[in-house]
PDB file of C-alpha atoms in Angstrom:
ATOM      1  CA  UNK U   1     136.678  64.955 106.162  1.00 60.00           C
ATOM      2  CA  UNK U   2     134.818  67.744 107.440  1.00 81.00           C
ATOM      3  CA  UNK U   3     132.062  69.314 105.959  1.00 84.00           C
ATOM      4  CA  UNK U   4     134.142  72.710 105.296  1.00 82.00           C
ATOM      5  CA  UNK U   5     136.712  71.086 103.761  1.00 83.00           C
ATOM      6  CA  UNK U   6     134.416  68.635 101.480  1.00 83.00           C
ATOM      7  CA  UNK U   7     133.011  72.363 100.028  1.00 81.00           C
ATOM      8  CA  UNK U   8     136.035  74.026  99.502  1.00 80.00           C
ATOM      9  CA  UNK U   9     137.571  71.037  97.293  1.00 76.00           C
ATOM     10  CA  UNK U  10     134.344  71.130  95.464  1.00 74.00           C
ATOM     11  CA  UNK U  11     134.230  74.545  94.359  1.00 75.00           C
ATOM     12  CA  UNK U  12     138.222  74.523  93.603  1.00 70.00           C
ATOM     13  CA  UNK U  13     137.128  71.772  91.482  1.00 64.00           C
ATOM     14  CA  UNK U  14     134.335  73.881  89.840  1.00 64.00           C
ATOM     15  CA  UNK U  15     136.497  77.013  89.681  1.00 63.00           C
ATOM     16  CA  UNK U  16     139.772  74.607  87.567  1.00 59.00           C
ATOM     17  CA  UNK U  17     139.350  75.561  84.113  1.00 55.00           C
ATOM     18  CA  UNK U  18     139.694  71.569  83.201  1.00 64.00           C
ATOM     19  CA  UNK U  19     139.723  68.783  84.796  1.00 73.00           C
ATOM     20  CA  UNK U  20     142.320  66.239  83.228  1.00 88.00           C
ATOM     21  CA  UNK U  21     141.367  63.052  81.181  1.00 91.00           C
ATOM     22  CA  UNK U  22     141.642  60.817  83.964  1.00 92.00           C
ATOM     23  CA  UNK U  23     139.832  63.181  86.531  1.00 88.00           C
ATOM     24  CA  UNK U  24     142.397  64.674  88.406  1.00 90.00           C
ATOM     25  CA  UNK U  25     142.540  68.888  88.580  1.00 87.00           C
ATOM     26  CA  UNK U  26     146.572  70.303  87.139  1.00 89.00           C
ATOM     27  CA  UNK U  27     147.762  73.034  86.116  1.00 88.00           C
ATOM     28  CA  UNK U  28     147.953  73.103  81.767  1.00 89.00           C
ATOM     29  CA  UNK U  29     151.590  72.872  82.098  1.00 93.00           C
ATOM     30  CA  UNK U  30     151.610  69.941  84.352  1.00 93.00           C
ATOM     31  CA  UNK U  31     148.837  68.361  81.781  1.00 94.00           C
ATOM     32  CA  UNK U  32     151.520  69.437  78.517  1.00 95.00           C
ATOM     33  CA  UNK U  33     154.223  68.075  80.908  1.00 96.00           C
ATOM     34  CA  UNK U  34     152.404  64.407  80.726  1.00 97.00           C
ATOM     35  CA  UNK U  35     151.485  64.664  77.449  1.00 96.00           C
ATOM     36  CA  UNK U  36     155.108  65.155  76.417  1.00 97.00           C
ATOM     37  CA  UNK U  37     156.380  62.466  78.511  1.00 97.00           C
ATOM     38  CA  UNK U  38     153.831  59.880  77.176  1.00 97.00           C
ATOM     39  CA  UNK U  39     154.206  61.351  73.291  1.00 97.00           C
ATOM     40  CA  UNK U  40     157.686  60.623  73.424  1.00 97.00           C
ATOM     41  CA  UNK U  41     158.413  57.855  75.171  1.00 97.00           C
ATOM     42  CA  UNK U  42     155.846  55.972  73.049  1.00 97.00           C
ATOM     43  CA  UNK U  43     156.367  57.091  69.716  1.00 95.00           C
ATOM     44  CA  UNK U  44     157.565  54.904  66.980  1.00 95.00           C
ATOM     45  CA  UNK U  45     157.578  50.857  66.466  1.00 97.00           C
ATOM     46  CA  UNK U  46     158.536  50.482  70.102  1.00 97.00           C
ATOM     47  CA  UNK U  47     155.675  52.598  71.409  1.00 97.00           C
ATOM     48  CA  UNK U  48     153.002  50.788  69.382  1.00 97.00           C
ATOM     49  CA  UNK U  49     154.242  47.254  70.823  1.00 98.00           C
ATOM     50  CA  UNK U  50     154.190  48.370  74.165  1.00 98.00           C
ATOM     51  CA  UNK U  51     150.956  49.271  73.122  1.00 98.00           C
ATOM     52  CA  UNK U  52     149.607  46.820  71.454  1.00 98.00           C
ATOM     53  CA  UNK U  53     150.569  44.337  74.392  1.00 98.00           C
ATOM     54  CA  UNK U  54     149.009  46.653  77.039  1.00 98.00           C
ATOM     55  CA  UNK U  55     146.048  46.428  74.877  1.00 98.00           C
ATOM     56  CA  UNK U  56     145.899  42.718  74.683  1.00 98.00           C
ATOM     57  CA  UNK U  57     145.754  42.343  78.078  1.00 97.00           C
ATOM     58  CA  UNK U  58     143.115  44.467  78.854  1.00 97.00           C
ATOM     59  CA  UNK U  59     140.885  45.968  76.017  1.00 96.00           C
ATOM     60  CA  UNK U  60     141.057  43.116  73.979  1.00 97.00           C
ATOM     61  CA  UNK U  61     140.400  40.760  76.820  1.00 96.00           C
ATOM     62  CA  UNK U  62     136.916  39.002  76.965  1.00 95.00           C
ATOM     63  CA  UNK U  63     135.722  37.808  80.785  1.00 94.00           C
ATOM     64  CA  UNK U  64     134.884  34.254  81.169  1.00 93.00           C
ATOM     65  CA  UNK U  65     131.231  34.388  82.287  1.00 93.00           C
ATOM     66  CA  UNK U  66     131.862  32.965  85.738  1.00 95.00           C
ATOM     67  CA  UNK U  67     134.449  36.014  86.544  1.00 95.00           C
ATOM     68  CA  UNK U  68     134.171  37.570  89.381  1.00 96.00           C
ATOM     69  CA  UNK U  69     133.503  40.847  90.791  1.00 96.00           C
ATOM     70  CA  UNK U  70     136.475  41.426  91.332  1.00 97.00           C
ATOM     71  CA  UNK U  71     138.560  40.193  88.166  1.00 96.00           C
ATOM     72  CA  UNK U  72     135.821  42.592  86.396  1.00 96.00           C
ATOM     73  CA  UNK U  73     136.553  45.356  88.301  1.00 96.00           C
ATOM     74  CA  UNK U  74     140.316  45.048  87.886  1.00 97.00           C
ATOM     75  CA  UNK U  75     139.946  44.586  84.501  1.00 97.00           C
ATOM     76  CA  UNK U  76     137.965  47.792  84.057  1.00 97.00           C
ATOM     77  CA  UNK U  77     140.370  49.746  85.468  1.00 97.00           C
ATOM     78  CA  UNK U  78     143.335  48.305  83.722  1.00 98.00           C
ATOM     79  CA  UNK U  79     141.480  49.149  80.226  1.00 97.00           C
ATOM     80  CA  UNK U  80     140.659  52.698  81.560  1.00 97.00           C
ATOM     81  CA  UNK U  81     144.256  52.941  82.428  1.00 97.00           C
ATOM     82  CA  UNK U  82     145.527  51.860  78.656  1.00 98.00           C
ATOM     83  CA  UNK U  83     142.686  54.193  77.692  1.00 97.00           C
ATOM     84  CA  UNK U  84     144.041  57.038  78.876  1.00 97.00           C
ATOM     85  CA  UNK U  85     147.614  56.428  78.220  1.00 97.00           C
ATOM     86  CA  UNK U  86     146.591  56.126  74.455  1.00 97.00           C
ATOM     87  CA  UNK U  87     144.451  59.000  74.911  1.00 96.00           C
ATOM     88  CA  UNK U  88     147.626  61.463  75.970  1.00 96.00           C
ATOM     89  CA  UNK U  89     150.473  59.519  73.556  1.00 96.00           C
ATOM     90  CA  UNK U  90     148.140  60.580  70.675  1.00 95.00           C
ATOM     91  CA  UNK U  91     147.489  63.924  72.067  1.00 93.00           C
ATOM     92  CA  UNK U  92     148.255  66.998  70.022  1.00 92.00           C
ATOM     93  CA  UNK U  93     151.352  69.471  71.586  1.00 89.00           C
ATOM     94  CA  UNK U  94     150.060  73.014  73.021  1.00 82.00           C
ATOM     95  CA  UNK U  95     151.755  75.897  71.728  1.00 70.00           C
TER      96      UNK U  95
END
């Protein structure tokens, strides 16, 4: 990527009035449009199992000491992922 292009993105970046929980830039209706989808389609009893199971397979999961980078690393990511799905199902509607 050239070096024009590198600046531009960062100052549209800097100029975006929020950048969304899981670090990508959208418009607040996009964000709301998430938000929704997640809110409702993991509401109730149902929602919280899905939950729950997504969360015992990642949060809730203790590495065996002689993991390895990479099982770490994939783990991470899984429990940011369930982090920020919880974050947005529990979210509060705009407007």
């Amino acid at each position: 990527m050239n070096d024009h292009l590198v600046k531009r993105r960062i100052e549209e970046i800097r100029n975006s009035n929020a950048t969304s929980i899981d670090g990508f830039v959208r418009s607040d209706e996009a964000e709301e449009n998430i938000n929704q989808t997640l809110r409702s389609a993991l509401s109730g009893e149902q929602g919280e199992a899905v939950m729950d199971y997504l969360r015992s397979i990642s949060t809730n999961v203790v590495m065996h000491p002689s993991g390895s980078n990479e099982e770490l690393r994939s783990l991470e990511g899984m429990r940011r992922m369930v982090g920020i799905i919880d974050a947005r199902r529990k979210s509060i509607a705009k407007g």
